[in-house]
Tab-separated table of C-alpha atoms in Angstrom:
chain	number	residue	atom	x	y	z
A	1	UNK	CA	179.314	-9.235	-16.396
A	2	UNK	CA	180.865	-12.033	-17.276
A	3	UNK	CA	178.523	-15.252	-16.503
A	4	UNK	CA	180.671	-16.667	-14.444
A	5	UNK	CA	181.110	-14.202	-12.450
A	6	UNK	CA	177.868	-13.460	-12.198
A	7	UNK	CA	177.342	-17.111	-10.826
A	8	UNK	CA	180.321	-17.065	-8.368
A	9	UNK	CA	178.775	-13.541	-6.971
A	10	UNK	CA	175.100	-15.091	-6.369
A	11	UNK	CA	176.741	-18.292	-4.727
A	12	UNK	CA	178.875	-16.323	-2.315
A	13	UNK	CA	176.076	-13.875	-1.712
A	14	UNK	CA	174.352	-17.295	0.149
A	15	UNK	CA	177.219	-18.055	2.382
A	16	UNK	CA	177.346	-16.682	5.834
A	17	UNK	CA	178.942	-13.480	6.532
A	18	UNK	CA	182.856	-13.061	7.137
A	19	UNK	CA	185.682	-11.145	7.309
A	20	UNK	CA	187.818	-13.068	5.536
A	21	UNK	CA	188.021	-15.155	2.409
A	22	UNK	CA	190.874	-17.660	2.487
A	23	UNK	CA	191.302	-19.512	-1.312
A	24	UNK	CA	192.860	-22.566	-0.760
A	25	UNK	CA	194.793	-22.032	-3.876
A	26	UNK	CA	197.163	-25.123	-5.826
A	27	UNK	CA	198.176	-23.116	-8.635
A	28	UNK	CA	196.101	-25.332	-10.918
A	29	UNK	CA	193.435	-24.229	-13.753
A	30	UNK	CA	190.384	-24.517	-11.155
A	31	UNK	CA	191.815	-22.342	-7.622
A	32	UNK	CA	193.340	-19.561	-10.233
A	33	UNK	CA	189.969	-18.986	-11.896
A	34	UNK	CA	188.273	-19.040	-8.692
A	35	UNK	CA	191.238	-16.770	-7.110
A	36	UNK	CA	191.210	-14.144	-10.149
A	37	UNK	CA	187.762	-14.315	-10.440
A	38	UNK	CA	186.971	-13.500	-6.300
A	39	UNK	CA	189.298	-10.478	-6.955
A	40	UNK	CA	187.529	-9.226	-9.578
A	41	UNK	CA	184.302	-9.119	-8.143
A	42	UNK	CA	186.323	-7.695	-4.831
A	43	UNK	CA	184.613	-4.173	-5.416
A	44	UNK	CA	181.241	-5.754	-5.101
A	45	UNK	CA	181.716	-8.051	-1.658
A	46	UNK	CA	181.366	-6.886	1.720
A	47	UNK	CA	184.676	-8.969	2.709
A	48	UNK	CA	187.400	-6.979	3.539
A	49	UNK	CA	190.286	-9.189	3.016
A	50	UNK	CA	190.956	-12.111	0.459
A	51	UNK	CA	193.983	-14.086	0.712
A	52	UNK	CA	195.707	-17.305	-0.786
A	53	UNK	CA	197.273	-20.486	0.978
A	54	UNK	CA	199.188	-22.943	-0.747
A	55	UNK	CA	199.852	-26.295	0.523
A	56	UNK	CA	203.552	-27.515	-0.382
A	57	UNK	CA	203.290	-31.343	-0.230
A	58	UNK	CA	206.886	-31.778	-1.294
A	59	UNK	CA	205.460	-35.111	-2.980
A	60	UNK	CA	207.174	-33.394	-7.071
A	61	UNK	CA	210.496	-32.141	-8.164
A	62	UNK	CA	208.938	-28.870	-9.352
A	63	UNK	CA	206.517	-28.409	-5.742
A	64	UNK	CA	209.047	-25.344	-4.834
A	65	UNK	CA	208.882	-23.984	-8.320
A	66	UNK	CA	205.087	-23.987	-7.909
A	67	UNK	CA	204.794	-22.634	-4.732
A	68	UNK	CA	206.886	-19.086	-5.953
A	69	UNK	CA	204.855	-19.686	-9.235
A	70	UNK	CA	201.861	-18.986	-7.102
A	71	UNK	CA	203.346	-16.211	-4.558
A	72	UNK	CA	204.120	-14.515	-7.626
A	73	UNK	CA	200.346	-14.785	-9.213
A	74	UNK	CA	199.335	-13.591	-5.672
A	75	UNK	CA	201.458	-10.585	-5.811
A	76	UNK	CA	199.977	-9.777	-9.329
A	77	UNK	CA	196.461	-9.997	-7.769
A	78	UNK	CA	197.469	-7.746	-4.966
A	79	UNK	CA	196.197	-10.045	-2.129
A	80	UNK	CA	198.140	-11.801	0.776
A	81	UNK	CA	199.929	-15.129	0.478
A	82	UNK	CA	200.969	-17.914	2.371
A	83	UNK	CA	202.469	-20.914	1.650
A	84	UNK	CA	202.679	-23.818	4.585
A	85	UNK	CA	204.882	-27.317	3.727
A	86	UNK	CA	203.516	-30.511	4.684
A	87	UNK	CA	204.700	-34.067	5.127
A	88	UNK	CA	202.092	-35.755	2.864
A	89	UNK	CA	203.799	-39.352	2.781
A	90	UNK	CA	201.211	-41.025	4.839
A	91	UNK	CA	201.320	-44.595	7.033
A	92	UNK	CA	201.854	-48.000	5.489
A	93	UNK	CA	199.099	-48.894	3.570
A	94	UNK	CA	196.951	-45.706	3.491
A	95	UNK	CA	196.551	-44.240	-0.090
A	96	UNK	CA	198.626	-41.266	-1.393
A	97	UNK	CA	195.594	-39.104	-2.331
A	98	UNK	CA	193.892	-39.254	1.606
A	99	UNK	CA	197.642	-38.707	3.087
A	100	UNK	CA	197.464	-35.520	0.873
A	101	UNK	CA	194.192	-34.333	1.821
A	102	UNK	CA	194.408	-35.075	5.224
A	103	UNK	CA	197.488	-33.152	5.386
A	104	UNK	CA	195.535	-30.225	3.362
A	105	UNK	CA	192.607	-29.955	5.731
A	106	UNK	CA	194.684	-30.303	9.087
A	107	UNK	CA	196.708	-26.635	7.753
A	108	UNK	CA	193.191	-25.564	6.665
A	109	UNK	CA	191.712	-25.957	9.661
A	110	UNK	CA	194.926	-24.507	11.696
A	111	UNK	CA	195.252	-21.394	9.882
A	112	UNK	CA	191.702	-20.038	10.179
A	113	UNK	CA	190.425	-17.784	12.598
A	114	UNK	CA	187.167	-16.925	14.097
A	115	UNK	CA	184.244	-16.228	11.407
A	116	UNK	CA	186.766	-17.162	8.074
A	117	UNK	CA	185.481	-18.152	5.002
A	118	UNK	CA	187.904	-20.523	2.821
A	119	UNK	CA	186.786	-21.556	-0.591
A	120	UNK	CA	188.053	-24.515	-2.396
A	121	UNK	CA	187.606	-24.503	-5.942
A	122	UNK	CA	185.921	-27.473	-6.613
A	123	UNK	CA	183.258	-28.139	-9.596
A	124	UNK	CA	180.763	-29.788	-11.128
A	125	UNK	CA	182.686	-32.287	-12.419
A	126	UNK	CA	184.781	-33.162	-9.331
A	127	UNK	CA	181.207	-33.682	-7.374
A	128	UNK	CA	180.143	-36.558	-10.401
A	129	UNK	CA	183.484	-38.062	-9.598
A	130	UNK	CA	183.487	-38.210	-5.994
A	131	UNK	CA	179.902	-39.870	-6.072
A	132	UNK	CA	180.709	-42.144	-8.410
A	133	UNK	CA	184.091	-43.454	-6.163
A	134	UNK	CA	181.717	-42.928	-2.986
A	135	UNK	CA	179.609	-45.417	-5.040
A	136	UNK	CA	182.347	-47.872	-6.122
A	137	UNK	CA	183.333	-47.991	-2.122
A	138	UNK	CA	179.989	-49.003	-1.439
A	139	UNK	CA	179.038	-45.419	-0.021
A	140	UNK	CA	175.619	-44.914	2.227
A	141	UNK	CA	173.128	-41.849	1.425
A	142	UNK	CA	175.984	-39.210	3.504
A	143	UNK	CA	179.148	-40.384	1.350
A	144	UNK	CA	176.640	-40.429	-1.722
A	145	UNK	CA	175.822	-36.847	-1.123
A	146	UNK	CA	179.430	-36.123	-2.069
A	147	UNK	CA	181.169	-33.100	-1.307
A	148	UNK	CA	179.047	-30.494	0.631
A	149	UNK	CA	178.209	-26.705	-0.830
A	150	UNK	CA	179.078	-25.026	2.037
A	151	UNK	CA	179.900	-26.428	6.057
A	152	UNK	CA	181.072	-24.983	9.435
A	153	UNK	CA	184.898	-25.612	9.502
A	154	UNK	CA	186.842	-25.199	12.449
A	155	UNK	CA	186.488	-21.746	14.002
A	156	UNK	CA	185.139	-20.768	10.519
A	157	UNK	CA	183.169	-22.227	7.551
A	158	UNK	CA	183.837	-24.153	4.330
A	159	UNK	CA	182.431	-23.496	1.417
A	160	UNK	CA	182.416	-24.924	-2.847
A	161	UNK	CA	181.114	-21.779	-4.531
A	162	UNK	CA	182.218	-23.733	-8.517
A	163	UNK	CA	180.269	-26.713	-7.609
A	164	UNK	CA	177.245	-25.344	-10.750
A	165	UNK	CA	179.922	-24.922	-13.080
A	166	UNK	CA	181.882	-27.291	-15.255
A	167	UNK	CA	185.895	-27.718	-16.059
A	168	UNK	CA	185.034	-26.787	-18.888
A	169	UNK	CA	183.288	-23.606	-17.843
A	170	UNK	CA	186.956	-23.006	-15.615
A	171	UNK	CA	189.034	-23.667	-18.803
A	172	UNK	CA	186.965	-21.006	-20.882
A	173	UNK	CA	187.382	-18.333	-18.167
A	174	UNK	CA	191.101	-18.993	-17.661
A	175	UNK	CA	191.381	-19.262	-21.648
A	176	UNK	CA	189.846	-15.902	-21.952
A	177	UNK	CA	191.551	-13.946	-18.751
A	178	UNK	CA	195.101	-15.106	-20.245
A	179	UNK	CA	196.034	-16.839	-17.426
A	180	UNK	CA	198.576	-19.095	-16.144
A	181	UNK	CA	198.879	-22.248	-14.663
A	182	UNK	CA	200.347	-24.950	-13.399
A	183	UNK	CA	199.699	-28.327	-14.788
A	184	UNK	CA	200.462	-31.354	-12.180
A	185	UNK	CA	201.698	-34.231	-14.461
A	186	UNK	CA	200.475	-36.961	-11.442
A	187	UNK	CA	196.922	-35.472	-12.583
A	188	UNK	CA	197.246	-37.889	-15.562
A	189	UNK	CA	198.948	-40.587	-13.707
A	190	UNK	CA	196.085	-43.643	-13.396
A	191	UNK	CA	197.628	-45.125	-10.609
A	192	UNK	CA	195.411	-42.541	-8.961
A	193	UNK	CA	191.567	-43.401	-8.887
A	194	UNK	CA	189.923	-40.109	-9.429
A	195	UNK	CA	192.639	-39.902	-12.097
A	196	UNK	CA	191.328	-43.641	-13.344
A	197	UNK	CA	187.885	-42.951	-12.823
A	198	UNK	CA	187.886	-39.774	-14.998
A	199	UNK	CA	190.172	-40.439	-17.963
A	200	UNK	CA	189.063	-44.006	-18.154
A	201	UNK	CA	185.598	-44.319	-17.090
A	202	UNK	CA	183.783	-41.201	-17.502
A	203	UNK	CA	185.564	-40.413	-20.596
A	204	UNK	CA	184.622	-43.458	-21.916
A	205	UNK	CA	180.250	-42.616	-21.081
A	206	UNK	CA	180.928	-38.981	-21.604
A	207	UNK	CA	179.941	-39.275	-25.452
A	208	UNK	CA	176.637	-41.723	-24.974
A	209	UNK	CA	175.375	-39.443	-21.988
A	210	UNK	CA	177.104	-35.860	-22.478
A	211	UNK	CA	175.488	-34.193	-19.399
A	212	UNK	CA	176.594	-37.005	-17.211
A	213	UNK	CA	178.398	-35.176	-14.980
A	214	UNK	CA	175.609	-32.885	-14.276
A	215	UNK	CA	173.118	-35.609	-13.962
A	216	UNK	CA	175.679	-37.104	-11.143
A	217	UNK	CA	175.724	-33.757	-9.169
A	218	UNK	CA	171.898	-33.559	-9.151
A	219	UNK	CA	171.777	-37.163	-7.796
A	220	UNK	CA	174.431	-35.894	-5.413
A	221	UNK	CA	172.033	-32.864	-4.707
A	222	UNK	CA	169.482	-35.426	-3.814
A	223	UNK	CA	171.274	-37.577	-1.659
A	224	UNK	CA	172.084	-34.841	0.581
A	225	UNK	CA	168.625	-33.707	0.858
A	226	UNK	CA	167.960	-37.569	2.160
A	227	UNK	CA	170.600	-37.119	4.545
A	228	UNK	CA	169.206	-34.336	5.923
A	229	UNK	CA	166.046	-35.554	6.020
A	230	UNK	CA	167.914	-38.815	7.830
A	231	UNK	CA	169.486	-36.743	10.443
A	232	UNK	CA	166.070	-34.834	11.360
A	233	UNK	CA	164.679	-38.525	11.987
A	234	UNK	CA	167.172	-39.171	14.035
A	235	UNK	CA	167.529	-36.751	15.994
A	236	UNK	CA	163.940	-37.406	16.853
A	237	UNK	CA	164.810	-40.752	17.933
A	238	UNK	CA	167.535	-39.687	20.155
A	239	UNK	CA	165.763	-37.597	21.725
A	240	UNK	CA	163.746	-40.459	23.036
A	241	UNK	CA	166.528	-42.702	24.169
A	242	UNK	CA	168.287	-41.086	26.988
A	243	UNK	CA	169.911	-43.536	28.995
A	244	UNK	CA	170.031	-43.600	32.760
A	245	UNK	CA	173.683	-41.097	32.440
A	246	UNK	CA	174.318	-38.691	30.594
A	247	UNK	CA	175.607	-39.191	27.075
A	248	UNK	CA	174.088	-43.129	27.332
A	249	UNK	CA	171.483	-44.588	25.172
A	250	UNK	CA	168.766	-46.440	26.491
A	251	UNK	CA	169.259	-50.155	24.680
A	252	UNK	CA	165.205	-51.253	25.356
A	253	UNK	CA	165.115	-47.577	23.716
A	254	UNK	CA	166.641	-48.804	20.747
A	255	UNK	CA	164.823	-51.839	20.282
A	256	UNK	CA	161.528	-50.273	20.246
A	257	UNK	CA	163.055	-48.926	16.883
A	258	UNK	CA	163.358	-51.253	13.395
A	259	UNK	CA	166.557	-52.274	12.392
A	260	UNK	CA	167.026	-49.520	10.042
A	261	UNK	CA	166.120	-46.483	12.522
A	262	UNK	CA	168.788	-48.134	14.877
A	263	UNK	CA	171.304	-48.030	12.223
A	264	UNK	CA	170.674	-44.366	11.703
A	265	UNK	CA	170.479	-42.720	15.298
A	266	UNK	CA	173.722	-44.653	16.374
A	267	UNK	CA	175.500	-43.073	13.133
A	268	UNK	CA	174.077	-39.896	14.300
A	269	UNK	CA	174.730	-40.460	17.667
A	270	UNK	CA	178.369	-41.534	16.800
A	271	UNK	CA	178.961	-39.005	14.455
A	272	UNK	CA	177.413	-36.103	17.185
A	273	UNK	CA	180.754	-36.872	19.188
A	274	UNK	CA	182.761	-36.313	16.347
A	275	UNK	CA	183.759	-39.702	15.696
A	276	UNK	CA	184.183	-41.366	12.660
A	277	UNK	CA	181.225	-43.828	12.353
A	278	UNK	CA	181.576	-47.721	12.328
A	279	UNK	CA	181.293	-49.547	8.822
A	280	UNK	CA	178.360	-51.706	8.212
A	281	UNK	CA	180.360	-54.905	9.055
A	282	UNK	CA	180.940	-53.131	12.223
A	283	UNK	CA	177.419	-52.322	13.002
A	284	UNK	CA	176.355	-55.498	12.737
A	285	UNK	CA	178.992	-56.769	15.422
A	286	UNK	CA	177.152	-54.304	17.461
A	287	UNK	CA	173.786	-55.178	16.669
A	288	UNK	CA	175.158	-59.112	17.264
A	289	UNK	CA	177.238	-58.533	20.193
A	290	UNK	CA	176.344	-55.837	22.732
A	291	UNK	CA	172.944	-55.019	21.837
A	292	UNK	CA	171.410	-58.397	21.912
A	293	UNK	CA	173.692	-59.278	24.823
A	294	UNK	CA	172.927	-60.152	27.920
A	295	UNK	CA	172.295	-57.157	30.493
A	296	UNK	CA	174.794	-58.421	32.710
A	297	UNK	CA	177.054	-59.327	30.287
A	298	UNK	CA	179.782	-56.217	29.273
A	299	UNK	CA	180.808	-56.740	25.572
A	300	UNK	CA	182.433	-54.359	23.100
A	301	UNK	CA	182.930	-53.464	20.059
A	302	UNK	CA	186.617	-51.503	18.887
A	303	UNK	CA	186.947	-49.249	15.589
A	304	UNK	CA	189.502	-46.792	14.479
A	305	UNK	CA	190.318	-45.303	18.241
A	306	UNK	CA	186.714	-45.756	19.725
A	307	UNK	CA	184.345	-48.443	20.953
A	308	UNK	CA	180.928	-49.137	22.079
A	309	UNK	CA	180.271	-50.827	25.400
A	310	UNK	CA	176.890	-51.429	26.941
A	311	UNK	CA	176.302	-51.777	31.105
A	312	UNK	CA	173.240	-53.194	32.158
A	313	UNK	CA	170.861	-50.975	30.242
A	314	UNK	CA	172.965	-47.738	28.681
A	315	UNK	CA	175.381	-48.047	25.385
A	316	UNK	CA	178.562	-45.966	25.768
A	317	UNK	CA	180.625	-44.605	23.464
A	318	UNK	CA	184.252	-44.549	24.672
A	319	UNK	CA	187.729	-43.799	23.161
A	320	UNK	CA	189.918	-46.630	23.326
A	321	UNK	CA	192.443	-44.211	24.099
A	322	UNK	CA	194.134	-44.815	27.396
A	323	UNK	CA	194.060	-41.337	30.511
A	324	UNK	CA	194.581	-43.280	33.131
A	325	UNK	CA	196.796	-40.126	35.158
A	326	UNK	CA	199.520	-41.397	37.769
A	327	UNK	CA	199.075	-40.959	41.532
A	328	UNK	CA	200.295	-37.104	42.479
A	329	UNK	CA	200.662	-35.113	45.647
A	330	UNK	CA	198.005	-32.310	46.082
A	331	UNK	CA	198.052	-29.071	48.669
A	332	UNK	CA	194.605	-28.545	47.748
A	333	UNK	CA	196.135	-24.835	46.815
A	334	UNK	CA	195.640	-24.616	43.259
A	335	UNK	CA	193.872	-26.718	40.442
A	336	UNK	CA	195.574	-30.158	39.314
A	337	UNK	CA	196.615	-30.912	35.939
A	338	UNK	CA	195.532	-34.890	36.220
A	339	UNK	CA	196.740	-35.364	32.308
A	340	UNK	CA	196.324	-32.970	29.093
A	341	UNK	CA	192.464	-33.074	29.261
A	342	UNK	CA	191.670	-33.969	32.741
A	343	UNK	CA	191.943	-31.417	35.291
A	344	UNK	CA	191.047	-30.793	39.206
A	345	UNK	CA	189.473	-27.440	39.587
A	346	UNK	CA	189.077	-26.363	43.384
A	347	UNK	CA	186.671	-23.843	44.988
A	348	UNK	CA	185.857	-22.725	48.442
A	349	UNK	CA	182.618	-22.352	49.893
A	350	UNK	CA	181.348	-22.526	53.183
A	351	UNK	CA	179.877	-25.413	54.207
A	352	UNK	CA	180.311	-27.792	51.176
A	353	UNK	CA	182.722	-30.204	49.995
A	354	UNK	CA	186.232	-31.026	51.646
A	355	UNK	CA	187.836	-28.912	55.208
A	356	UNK	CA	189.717	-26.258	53.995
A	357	UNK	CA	191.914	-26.616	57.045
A	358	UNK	CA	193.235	-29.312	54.611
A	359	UNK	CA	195.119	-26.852	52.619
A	360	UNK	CA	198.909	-27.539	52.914
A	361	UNK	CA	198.987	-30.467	54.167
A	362	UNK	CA	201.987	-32.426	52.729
A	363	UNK	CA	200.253	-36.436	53.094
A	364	UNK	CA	197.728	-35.640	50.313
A	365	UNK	CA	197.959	-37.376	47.191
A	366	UNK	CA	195.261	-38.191	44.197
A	367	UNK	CA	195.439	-41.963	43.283
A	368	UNK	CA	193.329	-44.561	41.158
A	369	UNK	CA	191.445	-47.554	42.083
A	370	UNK	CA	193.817	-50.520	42.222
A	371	UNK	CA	191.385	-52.431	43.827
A	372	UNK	CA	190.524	-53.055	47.611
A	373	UNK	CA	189.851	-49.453	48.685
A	374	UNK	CA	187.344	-48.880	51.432
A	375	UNK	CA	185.502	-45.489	52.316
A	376	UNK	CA	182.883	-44.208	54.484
A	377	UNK	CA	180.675	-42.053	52.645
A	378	UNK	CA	179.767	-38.774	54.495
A	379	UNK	CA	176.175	-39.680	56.547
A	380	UNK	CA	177.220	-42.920	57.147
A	381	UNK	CA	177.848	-45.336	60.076
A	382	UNK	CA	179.461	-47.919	58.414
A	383	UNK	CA	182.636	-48.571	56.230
A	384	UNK	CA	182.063	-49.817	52.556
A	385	UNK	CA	184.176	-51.563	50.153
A	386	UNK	CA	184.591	-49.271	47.327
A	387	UNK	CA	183.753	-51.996	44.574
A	388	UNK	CA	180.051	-52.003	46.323
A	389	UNK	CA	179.829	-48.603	46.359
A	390	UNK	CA	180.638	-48.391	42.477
A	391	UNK	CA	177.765	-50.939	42.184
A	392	UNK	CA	175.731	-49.167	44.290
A	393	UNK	CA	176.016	-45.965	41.862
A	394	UNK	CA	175.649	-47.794	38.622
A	395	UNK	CA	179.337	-46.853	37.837
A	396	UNK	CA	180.296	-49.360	34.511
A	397	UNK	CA	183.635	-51.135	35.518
A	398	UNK	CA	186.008	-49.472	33.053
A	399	UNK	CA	185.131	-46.324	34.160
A	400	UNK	CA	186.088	-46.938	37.492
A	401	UNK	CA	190.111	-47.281	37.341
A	402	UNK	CA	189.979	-43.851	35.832
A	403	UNK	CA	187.747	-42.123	39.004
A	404	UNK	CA	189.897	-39.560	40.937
A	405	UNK	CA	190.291	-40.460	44.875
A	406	UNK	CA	191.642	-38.330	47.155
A	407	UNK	CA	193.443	-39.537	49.606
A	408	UNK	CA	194.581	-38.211	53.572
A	409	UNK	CA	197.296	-40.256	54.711
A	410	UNK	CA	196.052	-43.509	53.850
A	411	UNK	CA	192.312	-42.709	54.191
A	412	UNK	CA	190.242	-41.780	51.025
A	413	UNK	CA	188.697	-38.243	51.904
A	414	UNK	CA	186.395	-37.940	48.603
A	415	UNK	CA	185.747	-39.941	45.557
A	416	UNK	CA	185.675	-37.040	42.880
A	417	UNK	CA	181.960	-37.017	41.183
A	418	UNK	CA	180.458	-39.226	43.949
A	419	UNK	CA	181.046	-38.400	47.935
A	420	UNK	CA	182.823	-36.872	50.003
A	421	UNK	CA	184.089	-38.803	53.163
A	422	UNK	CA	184.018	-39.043	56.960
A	423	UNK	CA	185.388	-37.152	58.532
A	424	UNK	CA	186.960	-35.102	56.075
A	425	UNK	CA	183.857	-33.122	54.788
A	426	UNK	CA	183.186	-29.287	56.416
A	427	UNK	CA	180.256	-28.922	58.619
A	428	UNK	CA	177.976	-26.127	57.558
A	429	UNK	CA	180.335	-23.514	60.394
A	430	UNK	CA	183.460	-24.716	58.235
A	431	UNK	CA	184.692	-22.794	54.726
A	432	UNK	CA	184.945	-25.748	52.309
A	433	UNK	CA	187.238	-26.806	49.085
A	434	UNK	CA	184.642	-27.900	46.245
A	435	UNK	CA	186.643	-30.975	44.318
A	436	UNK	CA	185.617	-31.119	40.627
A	437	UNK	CA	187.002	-32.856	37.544
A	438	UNK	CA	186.774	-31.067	34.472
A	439	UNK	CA	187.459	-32.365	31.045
């Protein structure tokens, strides 16, 4: 067997299991070899379906040209195509190659399905240049480790099966399997800086250290093992600093750690909510601002679309995304939409939460705190302003306006998460409507 086959069959042999391998395939040198070569080992894999997709950035003249060149390689392979169009033109000021990607992995992650396996054909050599950009960006230990071998990917997983092999390697196979491919002229264009990096920088060590780009992807190798080792130690530490809600940190938590285990359990922490972690300029506004704050004092710090916030003891992480829903009218019937993400689910049972003898009544609506409100919690003799009730319950201020109240009339009947109130809750000999947000 050919040796690089042999290598490409041991490599996919330590992925997980699927159904389905999905070759995200450009129609250049590197996703043909890795696209002929998958088929020719087909025989020996448990998968029972291989497939290309082509991403049509419509950023050449020729992109149409290349995307029949490759339906037509596919047909010659006898495996399923598709080919999805993209608008890879990108914002003002971001860079032409993370428009493209970006675009890329948002199809990617669209078109698979549950258990999928897509392959990108990435090697050897493209790992010693990402590392050395991650580098030249000033890159921590996780953009150091490069590209990862193999991840979970949307409902699927992600994996770089050529990442032991060279171009070179690529070029011979392809050479010797007679096949055909496209050449992308903007690969030589060095307005691009992988296209810099590796035509005028790593060209220019290649002949004083010739294994360079194999001594890049080891460091690369060992980066990510410090990463992982990273993440273990911080998930140690988080487990430690559980603040007084859920999803809070505990901030006298965090100081009990040195400056560098704080640094990594909030990236962890961050990066756990699927958030794109702060830079290190950013951190240190956090260090400087909220966590050596006062505890009465509410400072934040704002990044990409999220922000940390700290109330009295806890650190929040918060989207600085607006969902503030408008007031509606409610039967109490059926569940409430509140916005996209934020619903009302309702459930009877006897006993608990709001009368069901509520149920079609045509005066009640679900508002937001505007400020002024007053409630009397179920139990209770007295009437309380609402704004000492949040107090009361350690509710931080700006998540307050976004609170569901439900209102009878005029009269606030429950404050959704919190209580229920007089006289609108059912006695134990009463069915009841149990008032929930989900989100």
């Amino acid at each position: 067997m050919n040796s690089l086959l042999n290598t490409l069959l041991k490599q996919l042999k330590t992925f997980p299991d699927t159904p389905h391998y999905r070759v995200a395939y450009s129609g250049g040198c590197d996703s043909h070899v890795l696209l002929h070569a998958l088929v020719a080992l087909r025989d020996q894999l448990p998968v029972t379906k291989i497939s290309a997709l082509h991403i049509n950035h419509g950023l050449a003249e020729e992109a149409d040209r290349w995307a029949a060149h490759c339906e037509n390689v596919a047909a010659d392979l006898g495996i399923e195509f598709q080919t999805v169009e993209v608008d890879a033109m990108g914002q003002a000021g971001e860079s032409p190659e993370a428009a493209a990607r970006q675009a890329r992995y948002h199809v990617f992650a669209e078109q698979m399905n549950a258990g999928d396996g897509l392959l990108l054909a990435h090697h050897q050599d493209d790992q010693a240049e990402t590392l050395l950009l991650q580098l030249f960006r000033g890159a921590g230990v996780r953009g150091l480790a490069a590209m990862p071998r193999c991840v979970d990917f949307s409902s699927g997983w992600l994996a770089r099966p050529l990442l032991g092999m060279s171009r070179q390697q690529l070029r011979d196979y392809a050479e010797e399997a007679g096949l055909r491919w496209i050449e992308d002229p903007s690969n030589q264009s060095a307005e691009f800086d992988r296209n810099f990096l590796r035509h005028h920088i790593i060209a220019d060590l290649l002949p004083r250290w010739p294994a360079l780009s194999q001594t890049l992807a080891r460091t690369a190798q060992h980066q990510s093992s410090a990463g992982k080792l990273l993440d273990e130690l911080a998930q140690m530490d988080l487990g430690t600093l559980s603040g007084s809600r859920a999803a809070c940190l505990s901030i006298c938590g965090l100081k009990q750690l040195s400056k560098e285990r704080q640094d990594n359990v909030l990236r962890y922490w961050i990066r756990l909510r699927g958030i794109l972690p702060p830079s290190t300029v950013q951190l240190q506004r956090i260090h400087a601002e909220v966590l050596s704050a006062r505890e009465d004092a509410q400072p934040q710090v704002d990044w990409a679309d999220s922000m940390i916030r700290r109330y009295r003891n806890d650190l929040y992480l918060l989207s600085t995304k607006s969902n503030i829903a408008q007031s509606m009218s409610w039967d109490l019937k059926n569940n409430l939409n509140l916005s996209a993400e934020r619903h009302l689910t309702i459930k009877q049972q006897r006993g608990l939460g709001l009368k069901a003898s509520l149920q079609g009544r045509t005066d009640i609506s679900v508002r937001f705190r505007r400020g002024g409100e007053l409630c009397r919690p179920a139990g209770r003799r007295q009437t309380h302003r609402l704004k000492t009730l949040w107090q009361e319950w350690d509710v931080p201020p700006w998540e307050r306006e976004h609170i569901p109240l439900i209102y009878i009339g005029d009269e606030i009947a429950q404050v959704v998460g919190y209580c229920l109130c007089e006289p609108w809750q059912a006695t134990a000999e009463e069915d009841g409507l149990v008032v929930t947000e989900f989100v």
